[in-house]
Each structure stands twice: as C-alpha cells, then as structure tokens.
Amino acid sequence: MEKILLSPPHMSGAEQTYIDKAFATNWIAPLGPNVDQFEQDLAAYNNVEAVAATNTGTAAIHLALKLLNVQPGDTIFCSTFTFIASVNPALYEKAMPVFIDAEKDTWGMSPEALQRALEEAAQKGKLPKAIIIVHIYGQSVKMDEIMALANQYNIPVIEDAAESLGSTYKGKKLGTFGEFGIYSFNGNKIITTSGGGALVSNKKTPIHRARFLSTQAREQREYYHHVEAGYNYRLSNILAGIGIAQLQVLEERIAKKRAIFDCYKKGFQAIPNITMMPELADTKSNRWLTTVLIQDADPTEIMNKLSNKGIEARLLWKPLHCQPVFEDCQFYRHIEGAGSVAEALFAQGLCLPSGTQMTEEQQNYVITIMREILAEVSCT
Ligand SMILES: *Cc1c(COP(=O)(O)O)cnc(C)c1O
C-alpha cells in the first residue's frame, strides 16, 4: 500500500500548457511573461495593488524586512508558534526577535501578550521595527485586535500567510491587511510552484523596489551599475507557469481541504480526547492541514504508530522561543505567569494527512487507525 502523505503536491494538468509555452518561446529564465501573468493573477485574486513573485516565501519575508529598513540591533516581534522561516530573515539582518505567545481561539498571536510586549517596549523606548504575525495552518489571527495595537503604536505589520492563501477574515483575504503580506508556493503548501513565494502590498512603490532588490539591485544604465547590495530572489518563468494553473484550482483545493477537515471531525466525534483546531467566527480557514489536539496521550507515540501503518502525520510547530537558536530571545506569554499556550499546543497536537488527492477510502482508513491507536494508548 502507498504511504498516505501529509500534503503532497496536486497538479491540475493545466500546468504543462504554461511550461510548454515557456519552452516554445525559450523563456527558460527568471522573469518572463508567466511571471508577469502570475503576479497579475495573484493581485486580482487577493485584491491587492501589487505583487512581486519570489523564489521562496522566506525571500519575500526578507524583502519585507529590507523594505521596512530593518537594521542590526532592531527588534522584531513575531509569533512563536510557527515555522522558523517566519523569522530567519530577521537573523539575516542581525535584528533581535521577540516572541509572542499563541492563544487558544486561533493558535496565532495573542493580542493580550502583544499588548504587554508593546507597553513594555514603549516604556523602554525601544519599540519593534515590525510585527510579523503568522496565520497558522490556514487560520486567521484576530486581525482587528492585532491591527488596532499595531496602529496605536504605529508599527508596520508583516502578515506571514504562507499557510493561508485564500483564507479570509471578515471576508477579506489574509495577507492583505498589513503593510506587507507573504505567501509560499513550496511543495507542501495548498498550491505549489515546487518552490516559490510572493510579496504583496497595497502600495505599488515598495513592490517596485522589491523587484529591484531581488534582481541584484541593478540600476537602469547601459552598463552594470550598483549602488547597494541586492539579492537573486526572483521566481523562474517556468515555475510561474505552474503557479498560473495552480491558482486557477485554488478554490477547489480549499473546498477539498475543508471537506477533509469535516470528514475527520465527523469521524472523531465519538472520541472524547480529540479536539479539532478551532475556526474563529467571521473567518474562513483554507484548512491547509487538519490539526487536532489529543488529551492524555503522547502525540509522538501516535505519530510513530501511524507511520507504522503507512500514514504520515506530523507534530505541530515547536515554538520558536523553545528553539536553541533563539535561547537569548525574550518571550511574552498569553497570560503572565501562566503556562505558554504555544507550548501546550506543541505538547498535544498532531497534523493529519490532508492531501487534496486523498480518497474517501484513505481518509476512512486514517480515522479507523486513529481510533484503534487511541483505544490502545488510553488502555495502557
Ligand atoms: C512554508 C512557510 C514559510 C516559508 O516558505 P518557503 O517558500 O518554504 O520559503 C514561511 N512561513 C511559514 C509559516 C511557512 O509555513
């Protein structure tokens, strides 16, 4: 039997047309007509002014920090419950991350913790240069509360929507609220270009500058002329072709991801020690991965048992404030003096196979095995 994977790529078939076009016209380069079209399509889908397609989501975050003029020694506030790519670019710029806990309703940045962190930073006269919020596993953070705090202190927000393309908050697409939004088209994301990303903004000027910085900061001259350091961060014209076709099936993919979640939810209804990831009122998650919390059992043990049955599951993100690389960084808990919400999520959570090509049979198999394993582990 084939292994049931977490979230493998799912091509629609139309990708080949755009790849063939790139070959036929010999646009085998970064940039080209597919990149232009992909940027336009992505801007239209998200209803934003401008998009710069990049070779990774991480590069898009790095560009956002450059555009906000982040300097060595600056502090950057960031959600702790996320993949390290959210904040690695801060390290490239020798900025200091400060981590903000998650909250139970969204698993995203806690507005309470953010407020305390901002108050303390203001008292010390060292406000952060940017706040990186992360919409995790497709779920929006409480945008009204977070944006109100950011606006009160006049701090730009970068929305890491790498996992949340197509999700909405009060009907508006995630990634479009802050100064900058970023998406990822890595192989495991809801749609993919094998590797790729995008930086979006409601202002055209910074996106023009992002394109400039991501093509080695080459000035418009007859010869190669450079005034500042740049990067090689643009998306390939071939990969953008994959992106154009993938974007056309994004709504289908979201519908399927949500159906997968609902099927698990139904399948686990009778199991009291499983809790599904919540969905906040007025939000729509793309349900990139179905994630659950499991009481009174060790998720690592369950993951290993699932693996023995040909099922790929994964633990939730280990909070960044617990990572050795960030041991010197400050951390603000959801509630002062209480346990960290992000650590509790990590200790209890599991991501289940959520590939959009999963069959009903495969999903029922996962549910059955989960039931068996849980009966087993709660007996011992
Ligand atoms: C995947 C991911 C990224 C990074 O995207 P890449 O395209 O792999 O560089 C950033 N943040 C989060 C939360 C992600 O899941």
mmCIF file with all atom_site columns, N, CA and C in Angstrom, residues 7-13 15 186-192 242 245-246 249-250 252-253 256-257 260 354-358:
data_model
loop_
_atom_site.group_PDB
_atom_site.id
_atom_site.type_symbol
_atom_site.label_atom_id
_atom_site.label_alt_id
_atom_site.label_comp_id
_atom_site.label_asym_id
_atom_site.label_entity_id
_atom_site.label_seq_id
_atom_site.pdbx_PDB_ins_code
_atom_site.Cartn_x
_atom_site.Cartn_y
_atom_site.Cartn_z
_atom_site.occupancy
_atom_site.B_iso_or_equiv
_atom_site.pdbx_formal_charge
_atom_site.auth_seq_id
_atom_site.auth_comp_id
_atom_site.auth_asym_id
_atom_site.auth_atom_id
_atom_site.pdbx_PDB_model_num
ATOM 1  N N  . SER A 1 7   ? 0.691   16.250 2.855   1.00 0.00 ? 7   SER A N  1
ATOM 2  C CA . SER A 1 7   ? 0.103   17.240 1.944   1.00 0.00 ? 7   SER A CA 1
ATOM 3  C C  . SER A 1 7   ? 0.937   17.327 0.664   1.00 0.00 ? 7   SER A C  1
ATOM 4  N N  . PRO A 1 8   ? 0.918   16.261 -0.135  1.00 0.00 ? 8   PRO A N  1
ATOM 5  C CA . PRO A 1 8   ? 1.756   16.258 -1.348  1.00 0.00 ? 8   PRO A CA 1
ATOM 6  C C  . PRO A 1 8   ? 1.215   17.216 -2.413  1.00 0.00 ? 8   PRO A C  1
ATOM 7  N N  . PRO A 1 9   ? 2.074   17.601 -3.379  1.00 0.00 ? 9   PRO A N  1
ATOM 8  C CA . PRO A 1 9   ? 1.624   18.483 -4.458  1.00 0.00 ? 9   PRO A CA 1
ATOM 9  C C  . PRO A 1 9   ? 0.480   17.840 -5.242  1.00 0.00 ? 9   PRO A C  1
ATOM 10 N N  . HIS A 1 10  ? -0.399  18.661 -5.769  1.00 0.00 ? 10  HIS A N  1
ATOM 11 C CA . HIS A 1 10  ? -1.555  18.169 -6.526  1.00 0.00 ? 10  HIS A CA 1
ATOM 12 C C  . HIS A 1 10  ? -1.695  19.022 -7.794  1.00 0.00 ? 10  HIS A C  1
ATOM 13 N N  . MET A 1 11  ? -1.176  18.505 -8.889  1.00 0.00 ? 11  MET A N  1
ATOM 14 C CA . MET A 1 11  ? -1.217  19.234 -10.163 1.00 0.00 ? 11  MET A CA 1
ATOM 15 C C  . MET A 1 11  ? -2.598  19.073 -10.807 1.00 0.00 ? 11  MET A C  1
ATOM 16 N N  . SER A 1 12  ? -3.012  20.097 -11.537 1.00 0.00 ? 12  SER A N  1
ATOM 17 C CA . SER A 1 12  ? -4.329  20.047 -12.184 1.00 0.00 ? 12  SER A CA 1
ATOM 18 C C  . SER A 1 12  ? -4.230  19.477 -13.594 1.00 0.00 ? 12  SER A C  1
ATOM 19 N N  . GLY A 1 13  ? -3.024  19.537 -14.181 1.00 0.00 ? 13  GLY A N  1
ATOM 20 C CA . GLY A 1 13  ? -2.860  19.097 -15.567 1.00 0.00 ? 13  GLY A CA 1
ATOM 21 C C  . GLY A 1 13  ? -2.627  20.280 -16.490 1.00 0.00 ? 13  GLY A C  1
ATOM 22 N N  . GLU A 1 15  ? -0.943  22.875 -15.837 1.00 0.00 ? 15  GLU A N  1
ATOM 23 C CA . GLU A 1 15  ? 0.393   23.463 -15.629 1.00 0.00 ? 15  GLU A CA 1
ATOM 24 C C  . GLU A 1 15  ? 1.268   23.290 -16.864 1.00 0.00 ? 15  GLU A C  1
ATOM 25 N N  . ASN A 1 186 ? 5.763   26.572 -1.783  1.00 0.00 ? 186 ASN A N  1
ATOM 26 C CA . ASN A 1 186 ? 6.619   25.401 -1.574  1.00 0.00 ? 186 ASN A CA 1
ATOM 27 C C  . ASN A 1 186 ? 5.794   24.131 -1.823  1.00 0.00 ? 186 ASN A C  1
ATOM 28 N N  . GLY A 1 187 ? 6.476   23.028 -1.999  1.00 0.00 ? 187 GLY A N  1
ATOM 29 C CA . GLY A 1 187 ? 5.831   21.787 -2.423  1.00 0.00 ? 187 GLY A CA 1
ATOM 30 C C  . GLY A 1 187 ? 4.673   21.303 -1.568  1.00 0.00 ? 187 GLY A C  1
ATOM 31 N N  . ASN A 1 188 ? 4.693   21.602 -0.269  1.00 0.00 ? 188 ASN A N  1
ATOM 32 C CA . ASN A 1 188 ? 3.644   21.070 0.608   1.00 0.00 ? 188 ASN A CA 1
ATOM 33 C C  . ASN A 1 188 ? 2.504   22.054 0.840   1.00 0.00 ? 188 ASN A C  1
ATOM 34 N N  . LYS A 1 189 ? 2.570   23.249 0.269   1.00 0.00 ? 189 LYS A N  1
ATOM 35 C CA . LYS A 1 189 ? 1.547   24.265 0.534   1.00 0.00 ? 189 LYS A CA 1
ATOM 36 C C  . LYS A 1 189 ? 0.274   23.965 -0.264  1.00 0.00 ? 189 LYS A C  1
ATOM 37 N N  . ILE A 1 190 ? -0.782  24.753 -0.021  1.00 0.00 ? 190 ILE A N  1
ATOM 38 C CA . ILE A 1 190 ? -2.089  24.416 -0.619  1.00 0.00 ? 190 ILE A CA 1
ATOM 39 C C  . ILE A 1 190 ? -2.046  24.451 -2.152  1.00 0.00 ? 190 ILE A C  1
ATOM 40 N N  . ILE A 1 191 ? -1.296  25.405 -2.716  1.00 0.00 ? 191 ILE A N  1
ATOM 41 C CA . ILE A 1 191 ? -0.910  25.298 -4.125  1.00 0.00 ? 191 ILE A CA 1
ATOM 42 C C  . ILE A 1 191 ? 0.598   25.490 -4.195  1.00 0.00 ? 191 ILE A C  1
ATOM 43 N N  . THR A 1 192 ? 1.215   24.975 -5.234  1.00 0.00 ? 192 THR A N  1
ATOM 44 C CA . THR A 1 192 ? 2.674   24.977 -5.265  1.00 0.00 ? 192 THR A CA 1
ATOM 45 C C  . THR A 1 192 ? 3.227   25.285 -6.649  1.00 0.00 ? 192 THR A C  1
ATOM 46 N N  . ILE A 1 242 ? 3.628   27.063 -13.620 1.00 0.00 ? 242 ILE A N  1
ATOM 47 C CA . ILE A 1 242 ? 2.934   26.113 -12.736 1.00 0.00 ? 242 ILE A CA 1
ATOM 48 C C  . ILE A 1 242 ? 1.969   26.888 -11.832 1.00 0.00 ? 242 ILE A C  1
ATOM 49 N N  . ALA A 1 245 ? -1.509  28.014 -13.352 1.00 0.00 ? 245 ALA A N  1
ATOM 50 C CA . ALA A 1 245 ? -2.504  26.935 -13.426 1.00 0.00 ? 245 ALA A CA 1
ATOM 51 C C  . ALA A 1 245 ? -2.967  26.504 -12.028 1.00 0.00 ? 245 ALA A C  1
ATOM 52 N N  . GLN A 1 246 ? -2.061  26.525 -11.065 1.00 0.00 ? 246 GLN A N  1
ATOM 53 C CA . GLN A 1 246 ? -2.427  26.140 -9.697  1.00 0.00 ? 246 GLN A CA 1
ATOM 54 C C  . GLN A 1 246 ? -3.418  27.134 -9.090  1.00 0.00 ? 246 GLN A C  1
ATOM 55 N N  . VAL A 1 249 ? -7.075  26.548 -9.689  1.00 0.00 ? 249 VAL A N  1
ATOM 56 C CA . VAL A 1 249 ? -7.788  25.489 -8.950  1.00 0.00 ? 249 VAL A CA 1
ATOM 57 C C  . VAL A 1 249 ? -7.746  25.720 -7.441  1.00 0.00 ? 249 VAL A C  1
ATOM 58 N N  . LEU A 1 250 ? -7.276  26.882 -7.023  1.00 0.00 ? 250 LEU A N  1
ATOM 59 C CA . LEU A 1 250 ? -7.144  27.139 -5.576  1.00 0.00 ? 250 LEU A CA 1
ATOM 60 C C  . LEU A 1 250 ? -8.478  26.988 -4.841  1.00 0.00 ? 250 LEU A C  1
ATOM 61 N N  . GLU A 1 252 ? -11.033 25.208 -5.578  1.00 0.00 ? 252 GLU A N  1
ATOM 62 C CA . GLU A 1 252 ? -11.341 23.764 -5.493  1.00 0.00 ? 252 GLU A CA 1
ATOM 63 C C  . GLU A 1 252 ? -10.530 23.101 -4.388  1.00 0.00 ? 252 GLU A C  1
ATOM 64 N N  . ARG A 1 253 ? -9.258  23.491 -4.320  1.00 0.00 ? 253 ARG A N  1
ATOM 65 C CA . ARG A 1 253 ? -8.374  22.890 -3.319  1.00 0.00 ? 253 ARG A CA 1
ATOM 66 C C  . ARG A 1 253 ? -8.856  23.243 -1.902  1.00 0.00 ? 253 ARG A C  1
ATOM 67 N N  . LYS A 1 256 ? -11.843 21.213 -1.010  1.00 0.00 ? 256 LYS A N  1
ATOM 68 C CA . LYS A 1 256 ? -11.464 19.829 -0.696  1.00 0.00 ? 256 LYS A CA 1
ATOM 69 C C  . LYS A 1 256 ? -10.801 19.749 0.690   1.00 0.00 ? 256 LYS A C  1
ATOM 70 N N  . LYS A 1 257 ? -9.901  20.698 0.984   1.00 0.00 ? 257 LYS A N  1
ATOM 71 C CA . LYS A 1 257 ? -9.245  20.718 2.301   1.00 0.00 ? 257 LYS A CA 1
ATOM 72 C C  . LYS A 1 257 ? -10.285 20.837 3.414   1.00 0.00 ? 257 LYS A C  1
ATOM 73 N N  . ILE A 1 260 ? -12.076 17.573 3.836   1.00 0.00 ? 260 ILE A N  1
ATOM 74 C CA . ILE A 1 260 ? -11.225 16.614 4.559   1.00 0.00 ? 260 ILE A CA 1
ATOM 75 C C  . ILE A 1 260 ? -11.334 16.869 6.061   1.00 0.00 ? 260 ILE A C  1
ATOM 76 N N  . SER A 1 354 ? -3.646  15.489 4.830   1.00 0.00 ? 354 SER A N  1
ATOM 77 C CA . SER A 1 354 ? -4.662  16.408 4.325   1.00 0.00 ? 354 SER A CA 1
ATOM 78 C C  . SER A 1 354 ? -4.473  16.680 2.839   1.00 0.00 ? 354 SER A C  1
ATOM 79 N N  . GLY A 1 355 ? -3.873  15.764 2.123   1.00 0.00 ? 355 GLY A N  1
ATOM 80 C CA . GLY A 1 355 ? -3.643  15.947 0.685   1.00 0.00 ? 355 GLY A CA 1
ATOM 81 C C  . GLY A 1 355 ? -4.961  15.983 -0.066  1.00 0.00 ? 355 GLY A C  1
ATOM 82 N N  . THR A 1 356 ? -5.056  16.915 -1.036  1.00 0.00 ? 356 THR A N  1
ATOM 83 C CA . THR A 1 356 ? -6.335  17.091 -1.731  1.00 0.00 ? 356 THR A CA 1
ATOM 84 C C  . THR A 1 356 ? -6.637  15.961 -2.718  1.00 0.00 ? 356 THR A C  1
ATOM 85 N N  . GLN A 1 357 ? -5.696  15.024 -2.887  1.00 0.00 ? 357 GLN A N  1
ATOM 86 C CA . GLN A 1 357 ? -5.980  13.858 -3.736  1.00 0.00 ? 357 GLN A CA 1
ATOM 87 C C  . GLN A 1 357 ? -6.356  12.627 -2.912  1.00 0.00 ? 357 GLN A C  1
ATOM 88 N N  . MET A 1 358 ? -6.479  12.831 -1.598  1.00 0.00 ? 358 MET A N  1
ATOM 89 C CA . MET A 1 358 ? -6.856  11.704 -0.739  1.00 0.00 ? 358 MET A CA 1
ATOM 90 C C  . MET A 1 358 ? -8.232  11.183 -1.125  1.00 0.00 ? 358 MET A C  1
#
